[in-house]
Amino acid sequence: MNTRLYLRWTWRDLRARWLQVVAIAVIIALGTGVYAGLRSVNGWQRRSYDASYALLNMYDLRVRLTEGSYVDANELRAALDELPHAEWITAAEPRLIVPTLVEANDRETPILVPGRIIGVDITGGGPAINRLHLMSGEPFSAQTDPARTAIVEYNFAAYYDLPAQGTIRLSGGHELRRIGAALMPEYFLVIANEIGFMDAAQFAVVVTPLETAQALAEQPGRVNDLLLTLADGADAGQMRAEIEQMIDAHFAGTGITIMAPADDPAHHALYSDLESDDRFFRLIAYLFLAGAAFGAFNLATRIVEAQRRQIGIGMALGMPRVQIALRPLLVGVQIALLGVVFGLLLGQMVGAAMRGLMQDLLPLPVMETPFMARVFLQAAALGVLLPIAATVYPVWRAVRVPPIDAIKSGTLIQKSSRLAALLVNIPLPGRSFTQMPLRNLLRTPRRTLLTLLGIATAITTLITLIGTLDSFLATIDTAEAEFYQNHPERMIVTLNSFYGVTSPRVIAVAERPEVGRVQSGLVLEGELRHSGETIDVALELIDLESDFWRPTVVKGTYPTGQAGILINQKAADLLGVDVGDTLTLWHPQREGLFSIHMAESEVPVSGIHASPLGYLAYMDQSQAALMGLAGVTNVLYVEPAPGATQDEVQYALFHLPGIASVQPVSHFTEVFSDAMELLTGFMAIVAVAVTAMAFLIAFNSTSINVDERAREIATLFAFGLPIRTVLRMTVIENLVVGTLGTLVGIGLGWGLLGWMMRVELGDYMPEVSFTVTLAPLTLLIAVALGALVVALTPLLSLRKLARMNLSATLRVVE
Amino acid sequence: MIELQNVSKRYIVGPVTITALDHVSLHIAEGEFVVVLGPSGSGKTTLLNIIGALDVPTEGSVRVNGVELSTTTQAERFKFRRETVSFIFQTFNLFPSLTALENVELGLDISRNGRNGRQTAASILASVGLGDRLSHLPHELSGGEQQRVAIARALATGNPILLADEPTGELDFRTGVQILELLQQQAEAGKTVLVVTHNREISRIADRVIELSSGHIVSDGAPRGGKAPVHALSW
């Protein structure tokens, strides 16, 4: 066999249809490029996370004392030495972590946000575990008097573009010299607390020498946090048990939580994000590749049909079937290779764009972004296999046709599908040429179906992506409506410890002229447990008879003056409980001034509240005795006095001692809204790619149709039918396919969206009841793209139609 | 009705210029049945295409039914084809997704003669002997039947000039004769019929035979031996 002849021959086949070939190659490129680019990002993220956590010596175990508990640092160190396997501990770092408000005045508008002071041992130049990675400024070791210095967390500093050095003020008016900004393993992704999410703009972490933090918190010599690294081969489970026993023995009544790196909120979010991102990226890439497959199948079928007589001649000449099949198959291979080359280039571009996005969004000490050869190979394999597979079926069919049939020409090969024949007996409205679009669609049902599916694939991708955004926003709206109710000006003042409701610090808040109404409450971290299921909650104890604010109960009743808890429907579903059932509440219980431990209580479910956030649970303030916290508060709900603004309240309270944060209630939804903006940017990029794919699929199909029906179109022209009428027929034909494809796409997209929100995000954020919805604008975009853009694609054939050589086309014999 | 003055048509294919028609002049009167005869490459289809406004001459004047085609715009040529000429092709060029009846209706619709289209189309099909094949799709019809549908479609336009390019080329003798008979009837009914063929036998039934060779008219007049009836043909 003359290989070079075949290659030349197939190259000519490609050139004859170069526009369609390029269109398919670009669709394949979109699929392989998106696959390679997005999945590379996933690999880069994993490598960068691993390397960054290793570089900064992330802890193996972290011991957190329950909020409000403190122990003596020296006693804690001594107790550690007495552990049965003390030799497993390679390093121990006691820390003091206290909430605060942070003010930075480097810019015209002062920044005032809640934050956290982390006091660390700087004798070795800085913490040995969870090290600081200095991004700007100087380390503690370079200071002659580090006592009044602080290093701020880099994401906060970068968000506000703070200079490397300056000053910061903390609650109570304490001022520190800011000597630098650093990345820290616990805040690679800034998550303020269990219910936080991407808080860089809203939360400032300030690292100070341990003694400084102890002085600021008025807890001299005490700590409430311990980081440990363990030797290779150490049994972390055994070490946990020994630490729990040690705390019981040495610090009776003190509650602790022992965490592994996977329990760290940022660590958990970053790594679990990798899994869900990977599934999400793969889904998008597969949808693109499916679109490419449909398009490639259409083109391959058309090429094979156009070669039908030549295949017949080959058969008549006695060529083996394999040899006959080689020519169209080689075309498939060439399209595939072209698509893959484009795709790999596009993958590099997507990767480069994502690399930049990654560095901007998530700065890490180590960024590893090598060429991901394996991912690119997988992308290339998919990109090559799909069009070849799409070519095989039509080729297989073509070489099975008896030579005498294959070799027929002209009228002898005219055929119509059974579907078109069915229409014969169905009266259709309009003139004969207005009926033709529908008949033409049914005449080539396979191509119609594949085009329809291709468009549906694009719309499915679009609906899934934008629907995710719509659903997030709808969920935020629901949460916001519940937070606001009739008091959108409401603010939440978090105290840095528990105070009596009539203590001077609480009274001081109420007496500020900027503050109007005040209501005290308690916010405690805890867990709800039932039937083996556990969910973390932020438990609020508030006056459930108040007309200031209380959660809306959608089922059951308010447990006013009695034991009972309000949870949301998602939490009830996860725990398998309903109103009237009893669940176990794991909650803090105070026993002494600095001694709070966790305890279990059985609590009936009184009702279901309206918030979509399942980590919110409410009890009546009267039940504080259950936690040993009767008459005390750690959170105040305030409203600005008439004429005062929220900013004025924030500044007024900042100067008061004991205030950890002052935030408008809108803050909780603003954080999500900020995150949505990032998502919107990503969605916009994919939406452009999806539009390109839908357009290319429609263009290809139209182009194939115009080619295939050239003789019919020429006949219409020969009879004097104007170009615009022929064009209108094609537009109607595309409008029908586009509309059907859009409807199918919307249906499939809706199903996929539901699956994404309930199953995928259900795994990632199990405590949130997402509202699965599609905004009218999304549907409009889908229709505009799927029906209108597709319908208008034939306008690109105008030039081709206007320049058609009628006399030559009318005599074409295929 | 059809007037050509010094019409030439040249095609440039790469470095080569091919002259399909070379200074052809002729006049065809209304109601004439004219056969244009010539071997392959003689320029007969080019002549037909220029008369039918599918193509424009490189030089010369073409006036058909009062319309000067050599200087018309594309839109005017479309209008001319819609109102003046109807084509019958060797390979029929029927629309495969339309039934016989609908193909004829299409002719009516295009020429905007579509009132009572269905009945009119049915009666035209009946007039070409296909009254019982109305709802058949083209691939369900024989070659002869398909060509009769094509003739019916051409007749449905009501245009005064029928242009047939090798109308019997795809047909057997018996069917071909039937088609020619139909075309002859149209001429007798007052239409101008121009048939292009390479088959000399067909030219025997024409009122006039124009013979082309290498783009030139080599003869123009009544058939040799006089006009023969259709049943006298054989090939």
mmCIF file of C-alpha atoms in Angstrom, chain B residues 3-4 9 34 65 110 115 134 147 186 191 212 223:
data_model
loop_
_atom_site.group_PDB
_atom_site.id
_atom_site.type_symbol
_atom_site.label_atom_id
_atom_site.label_comp_id
_atom_site.label_asym_id
_atom_site.label_seq_id
_atom_site.Cartn_x
_atom_site.Cartn_y
_atom_site.Cartn_z
ATOM 1 C CA GLU B 3 -32.386 37.023 -28.985
ATOM 2 C CA LEU B 4 -28.601 36.450 -28.734
ATOM 3 C CA LYS B 9 -18.503 32.811 -22.778
ATOM 4 C CA VAL B 34 -35.920 23.982 -30.492
ATOM 5 C CA ASN B 65 -38.770 37.995 -23.245
ATOM 6 C CA ILE B 110 -42.114 29.978 -6.075
ATOM 7 C CA ARG B 115 -53.845 29.692 -4.897
ATOM 8 C CA LEU B 134 -49.214 12.200 -5.751
ATOM 9 C CA GLN B 147 -38.709 13.390 -14.751
ATOM 10 C CA GLN B 186 -46.003 22.134 -24.205
ATOM 11 C CA LYS B 191 -44.609 27.596 -24.675
ATOM 12 C CA LEU B 212 -23.088 23.540 -31.881
ATOM 13 C CA PRO B 223 -34.342 18.777 -38.882
#
